[in-house]
Coordinates of C-alpha atoms in Angstrom, one line a residue:
M1 CA 9.8 1.9 -3.2
S2 CA 12.9 3.8 -4.2
A3 CA 14.2 4.0 -0.6
T4 CA 13.7 0.3 -0.2
L5 CA 15.5 -0.6 -3.4
G6 CA 18.3 1.7 -2.6
A7 CA 18.7 0.2 0.9
L8 CA 18.7 -3.4 -0.6
L9 CA 21.3 -2.4 -3.2
R10 CA 23.5 -0.7 -0.6
Q11 CA 23.6 -3.9 1.5
L12 CA 24.2 -6.1 -1.6
Q13 CA 26.8 -3.9 -3.4
P14 CA 28.1 -1.3 -1.0
E15 CA 30.7 -0.1 -3.5
W16 CA 28.1 1.0 -6.1
S17 CA 27.2 4.6 -6.4
I18 CA 23.6 5.5 -5.9
S19 CA 21.8 8.8 -6.7
L20 CA 18.2 9.5 -5.7
F21 CA 16.1 12.5 -7.0
E22 CA 13.0 13.7 -5.3
R23 CA 11.0 16.6 -6.8
L24 CA 9.6 17.8 -3.5
D25 CA 11.7 19.3 -0.7
A26 CA 10.9 16.6 1.8
A27 CA 11.0 12.8 1.9
A28 CA 7.8 10.9 1.5
A29 CA 5.6 14.0 1.1
E30 CA 3.4 12.4 -1.5
S31 CA 1.6 9.1 -1.2
S32 CA 3.8 7.8 1.6
D33 CA 3.0 10.7 3.9
P34 CA 1.1 9.3 6.9
W35 CA -1.9 11.5 6.4
N36 CA -2.1 10.6 2.7
N37 CA -2.8 6.9 3.3
A38 CA -4.5 4.7 5.9
G39 CA -1.2 3.2 7.1
T40 CA -2.5 -0.3 7.0
G41 CA 0.1 -3.0 6.9
H42 CA -1.7 -4.6 4.0
S43 CA -1.6 -8.3 4.9
A44 CA -5.1 -9.1 3.8
L45 CA -6.2 -9.7 7.4
C46 CA -9.1 -7.2 7.1
E47 CA -9.4 -6.1 3.5
L48 CA -12.4 -7.9 2.1
N49 CA -11.6 -7.1 -1.6
Y50 CA -8.7 -9.6 -1.4
S51 CA -11.0 -12.5 -0.5
P52 CA -14.0 -12.3 -3.0
Q53 CA -17.0 -14.6 -2.8
N54 CA -17.5 -17.2 -5.5
P55 CA -20.9 -17.7 -7.1
D56 CA -21.3 -20.9 -5.1
G57 CA -20.9 -19.0 -1.8
T58 CA -17.3 -20.1 -1.1
V59 CA -14.5 -17.6 -0.7
D60 CA -11.4 -17.3 -2.9
I61 CA -8.5 -16.7 -0.5
T62 CA -5.7 -17.0 -3.2
K63 CA -4.9 -13.3 -3.3
A64 CA -5.2 -12.8 0.4
V65 CA -2.7 -15.5 1.1
D66 CA -0.3 -14.2 -1.6
I67 CA -0.4 -10.6 -0.2
N68 CA 0.1 -11.9 3.4
E69 CA 3.2 -13.8 2.1
R70 CA 4.6 -10.7 0.6
F71 CA 3.9 -8.6 3.8
Q72 CA 5.9 -11.2 5.8
V73 CA 8.9 -10.5 3.5
S74 CA 8.6 -6.8 4.4
R75 CA 8.4 -7.6 8.1
Q76 CA 11.6 -9.6 7.8
F77 CA 13.6 -6.9 6.0
W78 CA 12.4 -4.3 8.5
S79 CA 13.5 -6.6 11.3
Y80 CA 16.9 -7.0 9.7
G81 CA 17.1 -3.2 9.3
V82 CA 16.4 -2.6 13.0
Q83 CA 19.0 -5.2 14.0
N84 CA 21.7 -3.9 11.6
G85 CA 21.3 -0.1 12.0
L86 CA 19.4 0.6 8.8
L87 CA 16.4 1.6 10.9
G88 CA 16.0 3.0 14.4
D89 CA 13.3 2.5 17.0
P90 CA 10.6 0.4 15.3
S91 CA 7.8 2.2 17.2
R92 CA 8.5 5.2 15.1
F93 CA 7.1 3.5 12.0
I94 CA 5.2 0.3 13.0
N95 CA 2.8 -0.4 15.9
P96 CA 0.4 -3.3 16.8
I97 CA -3.2 -2.5 15.9
P98 CA -6.0 -5.1 15.6
H99 CA -7.2 -5.6 12.0
V100 CA -11.0 -6.1 11.7
S101 CA -13.4 -6.9 8.9
F102 CA -16.9 -5.6 9.6
V103 CA -20.2 -6.4 7.9
H104 CA -23.9 -6.1 8.6
G105 CA -26.9 -7.7 7.1
E106 CA -27.7 -11.4 6.9
E107 CA -26.2 -12.0 3.5
N108 CA -22.9 -10.3 4.4
V109 CA -22.8 -12.1 7.7
R110 CA -22.9 -15.4 5.9
Y111 CA -20.1 -14.2 3.6
L112 CA -17.9 -13.2 6.5
R113 CA -18.5 -16.6 8.2
A114 CA -17.4 -18.3 5.0
R115 CA -14.3 -16.1 4.8
Y116 CA -13.4 -17.0 8.3
D117 CA -13.8 -20.7 7.6
A118 CA -11.5 -20.4 4.6
L119 CA -8.8 -18.2 6.2
A120 CA -8.7 -19.4 9.9
P121 CA -7.0 -22.7 9.1
Q122 CA -4.2 -21.0 7.1
P123 CA -0.9 -20.6 9.0
L124 CA -0.6 -16.9 8.1
F125 CA -4.1 -16.2 9.5
E126 CA -3.7 -18.0 12.8
G127 CA -5.5 -16.2 15.6
M128 CA -8.3 -14.8 13.5
E129 CA -11.7 -14.7 15.4
Y130 CA -15.2 -14.7 14.1
I131 CA -17.6 -12.6 16.3
D132 CA -21.3 -12.1 15.8
S133 CA -22.3 -11.4 19.4
P134 CA -23.6 -7.8 19.9
D135 CA -22.2 -7.8 23.4
E136 CA -18.7 -8.8 22.3
F137 CA -19.0 -6.3 19.4
A138 CA -19.8 -3.5 21.9
R139 CA -17.0 -4.6 24.2
R140 CA -14.3 -4.4 21.5
L141 CA -15.7 -1.5 19.4
P142 CA -17.6 0.8 21.7
L143 CA -17.5 3.7 19.4
M144 CA -19.1 1.6 16.6
A145 CA -21.6 0.0 19.0
R146 CA -23.1 3.1 20.6
G147 CA -26.5 3.9 19.1
R148 CA -26.4 0.8 16.7
D149 CA -29.6 -1.1 16.0
F150 CA -28.4 -4.7 16.5
S151 CA -31.6 -6.1 14.9
D152 CA -29.5 -5.7 11.8
P153 CA -27.1 -8.6 12.2
V154 CA -23.4 -7.8 12.5
A155 CA -20.2 -9.8 12.3
L156 CA -16.5 -9.3 12.6
N157 CA -13.3 -11.1 11.6
W158 CA -10.9 -9.9 14.3
T159 CA -7.1 -10.4 14.3
D160 CA -4.9 -9.0 17.0
A161 CA -1.8 -9.4 14.9
G162 CA -2.3 -6.4 12.6
T163 CA -0.2 -3.3 12.4
D164 CA -0.4 0.4 11.7
I165 CA 2.6 1.7 9.6
D166 CA 3.8 5.2 9.2
F167 CA 5.4 4.8 5.7
G168 CA 6.6 8.4 5.8
A169 CA 8.7 7.7 8.9
L170 CA 9.9 4.4 7.4
T171 CA 10.9 6.0 4.2
S172 CA 12.7 8.8 5.9
E173 CA 14.8 6.4 8.0
L174 CA 15.7 4.3 5.0
L175 CA 16.8 7.5 3.2
A176 CA 18.8 8.6 6.2
Y177 CA 20.6 5.3 6.1
L178 CA 21.3 5.7 2.4
G179 CA 22.6 9.3 2.8
G180 CA 24.8 8.2 5.7
S181 CA 26.3 5.4 3.6
G182 CA 27.4 7.8 0.9
A183 CA 24.4 7.9 -1.5
D184 CA 23.6 11.2 -3.3
L185 CA 20.2 12.4 -2.2
A186 CA 18.9 15.4 -4.1
F187 CA 15.6 16.9 -2.9
G188 CA 13.9 19.6 -4.9
H189 CA 15.2 18.0 -8.1
E190 CA 12.9 16.9 -11.0
V191 CA 13.8 14.3 -13.6
L192 CA 13.0 15.9 -17.0
D193 CA 14.0 13.2 -19.4
L194 CA 15.5 9.7 -19.7
S195 CA 17.3 8.6 -22.9
K196 CA 19.2 5.5 -23.7
Q197 CA 22.7 5.8 -25.1
S198 CA 24.3 3.6 -27.7
D199 CA 26.3 1.7 -25.1
G200 CA 23.1 0.7 -23.2
Q201 CA 23.4 3.2 -20.4
W202 CA 20.9 5.9 -19.5
L203 CA 21.3 9.6 -19.7
V204 CA 19.2 11.2 -17.0
R205 CA 18.5 14.9 -17.2
V206 CA 17.6 16.6 -13.9
R207 CA 16.5 20.1 -13.0
N208 CA 16.8 21.9 -9.7
V209 CA 13.3 23.2 -9.2
R210 CA 14.5 26.3 -7.3
T211 CA 17.5 27.4 -9.3
R212 CA 16.2 26.0 -12.6
Q213 CA 19.7 24.7 -13.3
T214 CA 19.9 21.3 -15.1
R215 CA 22.5 18.6 -15.0
T216 CA 22.9 15.2 -16.6
L217 CA 24.1 11.9 -15.3
I218 CA 24.9 8.6 -16.9
S219 CA 23.7 5.4 -15.2
R220 CA 23.7 1.8 -16.1
F221 CA 20.4 1.2 -14.2
V222 CA 17.5 3.4 -13.5
F223 CA 14.5 2.8 -11.2
V224 CA 11.4 4.9 -11.6
G225 CA 9.7 4.9 -8.2
A226 CA 7.8 8.2 -8.7
G227 CA 4.3 7.1 -7.7
G228 CA 1.7 8.6 -10.1
G229 CA 4.6 10.3 -11.9
A230 CA 6.2 7.0 -12.9
L231 CA 4.1 6.4 -16.1
P232 CA 5.1 9.7 -17.8
L233 CA 8.8 9.0 -17.1
L234 CA 8.6 5.4 -18.4
Q235 CA 6.9 6.8 -21.5
K236 CA 9.7 9.3 -22.0
A237 CA 12.2 6.4 -21.7
G238 CA 10.5 4.9 -24.7
I239 CA 10.8 1.3 -23.6
R240 CA 8.7 -1.2 -25.5
E241 CA 7.4 -2.8 -22.2
A242 CA 5.6 0.5 -21.2
K243 CA 3.7 0.8 -24.5
G244 CA 0.0 0.4 -24.2
F245 CA -0.1 1.3 -20.5
G246 CA -2.3 4.1 -19.3
G247 CA -3.2 5.6 -16.0
F248 CA -6.5 6.4 -14.4
P249 CA -6.1 8.9 -11.6
V250 CA -8.4 8.6 -8.5
S251 CA -8.2 11.1 -5.7
G252 CA -9.5 10.7 -2.2
Q253 CA -10.4 12.4 1.0
F254 CA -10.6 11.3 4.6
L255 CA -12.6 12.5 7.6
R256 CA -10.1 13.0 10.5
S257 CA -11.4 13.1 14.1
T258 CA -10.6 16.3 16.1
N259 CA -12.2 14.8 19.2
R260 CA -9.7 13.2 21.5
D261 CA -12.4 11.4 23.4
L262 CA -13.6 9.7 20.2
I263 CA -10.0 8.8 19.3
E264 CA -9.5 7.1 22.6
Q265 CA -12.7 5.0 22.3
H266 CA -11.5 3.2 19.1
H267 CA -8.4 1.1 18.8
A268 CA -8.5 -0.9 15.6
K269 CA -8.4 -0.8 11.8
V270 CA -11.9 -1.7 10.7
Y271 CA -12.6 -2.4 7.0
G272 CA -16.1 -2.8 5.5
K273 CA -17.3 -3.8 2.0
A274 CA -16.9 -1.6 -1.0
A275 CA -20.0 0.0 -2.6
V276 CA -21.1 -1.5 -5.9
G277 CA -18.9 -0.2 -8.7
A278 CA -16.4 1.3 -6.3
P279 CA -12.6 0.7 -6.8
P280 CA -11.0 -1.5 -4.1
M281 CA -9.0 1.5 -2.8
S282 CA -12.4 3.1 -1.8
V283 CA -13.3 0.3 0.7
P284 CA -14.7 2.2 3.7
H285 CA -12.6 1.9 6.9
L286 CA -12.4 3.4 10.3
D287 CA -8.7 3.5 11.1
T288 CA -6.6 4.1 14.2
R289 CA -3.3 5.8 13.2
V290 CA -0.1 6.1 15.2
I291 CA 1.9 9.1 14.0
K292 CA 4.9 10.4 15.9
G293 CA 3.7 8.5 19.0
R294 CA 0.2 10.0 19.0
N295 CA -3.0 8.2 18.1
G296 CA -5.3 9.5 15.4
L297 CA -8.6 8.4 13.8
L298 CA -9.5 8.5 10.1
F299 CA -12.6 7.4 8.2
G300 CA -12.9 7.1 4.5
P301 CA -11.8 7.3 1.8
Y302 CA -14.2 9.4 -0.1
A303 CA -13.3 9.0 -3.8
G304 CA -12.9 11.9 -6.1
W305 CA -11.4 12.6 -9.5
T306 CA -8.8 14.9 -10.8
P307 CA -6.6 14.7 -14.0
K308 CA -3.5 15.1 -11.8
F309 CA -1.1 12.1 -11.4
L310 CA 0.3 13.4 -8.1
K311 CA -1.3 15.4 -5.3
D312 CA 1.3 18.0 -6.0
G313 CA 0.9 17.5 -9.8
K314 CA -0.6 19.4 -12.7
N315 CA -4.0 19.3 -14.3
T316 CA -2.4 18.4 -17.6
D317 CA -0.9 15.1 -16.3
L318 CA -3.5 12.8 -17.7
F319 CA -3.8 14.5 -21.1
K320 CA 0.0 14.5 -21.5
S321 CA 0.1 10.7 -20.8
I322 CA -2.2 10.0 -23.8
R323 CA -0.2 8.4 -26.6
P324 CA -1.1 6.6 -29.8
D325 CA -0.1 3.3 -28.3
N326 CA -2.4 3.7 -25.2
L327 CA -5.3 5.6 -26.7
F328 CA -7.5 2.5 -27.4
S329 CA -6.6 1.1 -23.9
L330 CA -8.0 4.3 -22.4
L331 CA -11.1 4.4 -24.6
G332 CA -11.8 0.8 -23.9
V333 CA -11.7 1.3 -20.1
G334 CA -14.1 4.3 -20.6
V335 CA -16.6 1.9 -22.1
T336 CA -16.2 -1.0 -19.7
E337 CA -16.0 0.9 -16.4
L338 CA -19.3 2.7 -16.5
S339 CA -20.2 1.6 -13.0
L340 CA -16.9 3.1 -11.7
T341 CA -17.8 6.4 -13.6
K342 CA -21.2 6.5 -12.0
Y343 CA -19.7 5.8 -8.5
L344 CA -17.1 8.6 -8.9
I345 CA -19.8 11.1 -10.0
S346 CA -21.9 10.2 -7.0
E347 CA -18.9 10.7 -4.7
L348 CA -18.1 14.1 -6.3
L349 CA -21.7 15.2 -5.6
K350 CA -21.7 14.1 -2.0
S351 CA -22.3 16.9 0.5
E352 CA -20.8 17.3 4.0
A353 CA -24.0 15.8 5.4
G354 CA -23.7 12.9 2.9
R355 CA -20.2 12.2 4.1
V356 CA -21.3 12.1 7.7
Q357 CA -24.2 9.8 6.7
T358 CA -21.6 7.4 5.2
L359 CA -19.6 7.6 8.4
G360 CA -22.8 6.7 10.3
E361 CA -22.6 3.1 9.0
F362 CA -19.5 2.8 11.2
V363 CA -20.2 5.4 13.9
P364 CA -24.0 5.6 14.3
R365 CA -23.9 8.7 16.5
A366 CA -21.4 10.5 14.3
D367 CA -21.4 14.3 14.7
G368 CA -19.8 16.2 11.8
G369 CA -18.5 18.7 14.3
D370 CA -16.0 16.1 15.6
W371 CA -14.4 15.6 12.2
E372 CA -12.5 17.6 9.6
L373 CA -12.1 16.8 5.9
I374 CA -8.5 16.2 4.6
T375 CA -7.2 15.4 1.2
A376 CA -5.5 12.0 0.8
G377 CA -2.8 11.1 -1.6
Q378 CA -3.4 10.7 -5.3
R379 CA -3.6 7.2 -6.8
V380 CA -3.1 6.3 -10.4
Q381 CA -4.6 2.9 -11.3
V382 CA -3.0 0.9 -14.1
I383 CA -4.7 0.6 -17.5
R384 CA -3.2 -2.3 -19.3
R385 CA -3.7 -3.1 -23.0
K386 CA -6.1 -6.1 -23.7
G387 CA -6.9 -7.0 -27.2
M388 CA -7.9 -3.9 -29.0
G389 CA -8.9 -2.2 -25.8
G390 CA -7.8 -2.0 -22.2
V391 CA -8.5 -3.2 -18.7
L392 CA -8.4 -1.3 -15.5
E393 CA -6.3 -2.9 -12.8
F394 CA -6.2 -1.9 -9.1
G395 CA -3.0 -3.7 -8.0
T396 CA 0.6 -2.9 -8.5
A397 CA 2.7 -3.7 -11.6
V398 CA 6.5 -3.8 -12.0
I399 CA 7.5 -2.8 -15.5
A400 CA 11.1 -3.7 -16.5
A401 CA 12.9 -3.4 -19.8
G402 CA 14.0 -6.7 -21.4
D403 CA 17.7 -5.8 -20.9
G404 CA 17.2 -5.0 -17.2
T405 CA 18.6 -1.4 -17.5
I406 CA 15.4 0.3 -16.3
A407 CA 12.4 -0.6 -14.2
G408 CA 9.4 1.2 -12.7
L409 CA 6.4 0.6 -10.5
L410 CA 2.9 1.5 -11.4
G411 CA -0.4 1.2 -9.5
A412 CA -1.6 1.6 -5.9
S413 CA -2.8 -0.9 -3.3
P414 CA -1.3 -2.9 -1.7
G415 CA 1.7 -0.8 -2.6
A416 CA 4.2 0.0 0.1
S417 CA 3.2 -2.9 2.4
T418 CA 4.5 -5.4 -0.2
G419 CA 7.3 -3.1 -1.3
V420 CA 10.3 -5.3 -0.3
S421 CA 8.9 -8.2 -2.2
A422 CA 8.3 -6.0 -5.3
M423 CA 11.9 -4.6 -5.1
I424 CA 13.4 -8.1 -4.7
D425 CA 11.5 -8.9 -7.9
V426 CA 13.1 -5.9 -9.6
L427 CA 16.6 -7.2 -8.5
Q428 CA 15.9 -10.6 -9.9
R429 CA 14.6 -9.3 -13.2
C430 CA 17.1 -6.5 -13.7
F431 CA 20.3 -8.1 -12.3
P432 CA 20.2 -11.7 -13.4
R433 CA 24.0 -12.1 -13.5
E434 CA 24.4 -10.8 -10.0
Y435 CA 21.3 -12.2 -8.4
E436 CA 22.6 -15.7 -7.7
G437 CA 25.6 -14.3 -5.9
W438 CA 23.3 -12.0 -3.9
T439 CA 21.1 -14.8 -2.7
P440 CA 23.0 -15.6 0.5
K441 CA 22.9 -12.0 1.6
L442 CA 19.2 -11.7 0.6
R443 CA 18.4 -14.8 2.8
E444 CA 20.2 -13.1 5.7
M445 CA 17.8 -10.1 5.2
V446 CA 14.8 -12.2 4.4
P447 CA 15.2 -15.8 5.8
S448 CA 12.1 -17.1 4.0
L449 CA 13.2 -15.9 0.6
G450 CA 11.9 -18.3 -2.1
V451 CA 9.8 -20.2 0.4
K452 CA 6.0 -20.1 0.8
L453 CA 5.4 -19.6 4.5
S454 CA 1.8 -20.8 4.1
D455 CA 3.2 -24.2 3.2
N456 CA 5.8 -24.1 6.0
P457 CA 4.1 -23.4 9.3
E458 CA 7.2 -24.1 11.4
L459 CA 9.3 -21.6 9.4
F460 CA 6.4 -19.1 9.6
R461 CA 6.2 -19.3 13.4
E462 CA 10.0 -18.9 13.6
V463 CA 10.2 -15.8 11.4
W464 CA 7.0 -14.4 13.0
S465 CA 8.5 -14.8 16.5
W466 CA 11.7 -13.1 15.3
T467 CA 10.0 -10.2 13.6
S468 CA 7.5 -9.7 16.4
K469 CA 10.3 -9.4 19.0
T470 CA 12.5 -7.2 16.8
L471 CA 9.7 -4.8 15.8
N472 CA 8.2 -4.8 19.4
L473 CA 4.9 -6.2 18.1
D474 CA 2.5 -8.3 20.2
T475 CA 2.6 -12.0 19.4
A476 CA -0.4 -12.9 21.5
G477 CA -2.6 -13.7 18.4
V478 CA -0.4 -16.5 17.1
A479 CA 0.6 -17.7 20.5
A480 CA -3.1 -18.2 21.5
A481 CA -3.8 -20.0 18.2
A482 CA -0.9 -22.3 18.7
Q483 CA -2.4 -23.5 22.0
V484 CA -5.8 -24.3 20.5

């Protein structure tokens, strides 16, 4: 998020000075690291939690369409970045991978058919297929078909137009552009405190984690893009807009295949349905990854819990975030989210055999010897005040001070996939005087700015063709749909 915002600002106001501080010694070593997330270009093509079923059996696609709209904004900015030297070879950070929704059981098959019927006519979902033939299932997903009992009905929503994204590589390239354009990038530096001065500017106190030396800077605008570490910094800033917010940390693990034969038998991102009471970020999925030009295969995530707000955080993070203004929000969630608590306890108690058994729903002949357990990135879900209590949210939330001098981003999925849209929102909210003058340049970077592509099929096809060509992505899915 910070790298994206910095790149946008450098394009809009090249004369402004920009400083970026990263506590770790490397770029994108926390949640954006490619092995700390599933790398899905979250465009709601396969994630079933973005298209819930209504009581009458119909499917609500509102959130799915909105997330896809936002992902198209990211694709356009990345395409601009490739064409204008902000980013290098796109295959280093984005590659075409089919996105697939997978269900089994008669009730779930009916749901998936209803989802397909609702999404397929939408311009942003052109090319989606509905598959319920065991033979076609086996042809496309041989690893998932081998040993499967097809007397239990199966169905797929298949879209060739999906992507796998290495957000770590993308972040590193954006930071390299920023550093090359004169920004001050300080790794191994931790922000200790944020305090507002009488003139409206912010005093930022930073410490070098190796030498322990501190320094202070004065800035007229601060963005807190610290992942799970954002909430404590916004609390230190003392802004009214952050009061009442809390954070619920959820950790996770993946099984990563060590068998090259298995990896080569699967080429898709396949998402299933979440277990009852499970958070959306725990939706099971069997994911092809492309990292440094080499395919990998992940399954998970297996949810866990730790009081840390960052993978490289401290066990005191959660307790230090508890304040009088968010105490009732936290207690309220503790009462209302008992199903989530039960789910997390069951996950924590799961053995190695239990994890392989869960994998068996996707890979019936799974052998634990072909997989290794890795720890994923830490996610801190947003707890927002509601009445006298609080409500747990699983999306992302931008918090900005009323005067626009500071903003931060909280939450997890869909996160980085919609990062460009989120950062344009920050620009609009925090720089209202400059934003109108920036609009022509922003439209150069994002031609569909301010337009709903779902309502403008011709413009969608135009920007889709441009981004697919620039990012070296296959356009067969939309091309085939256009011929139907």
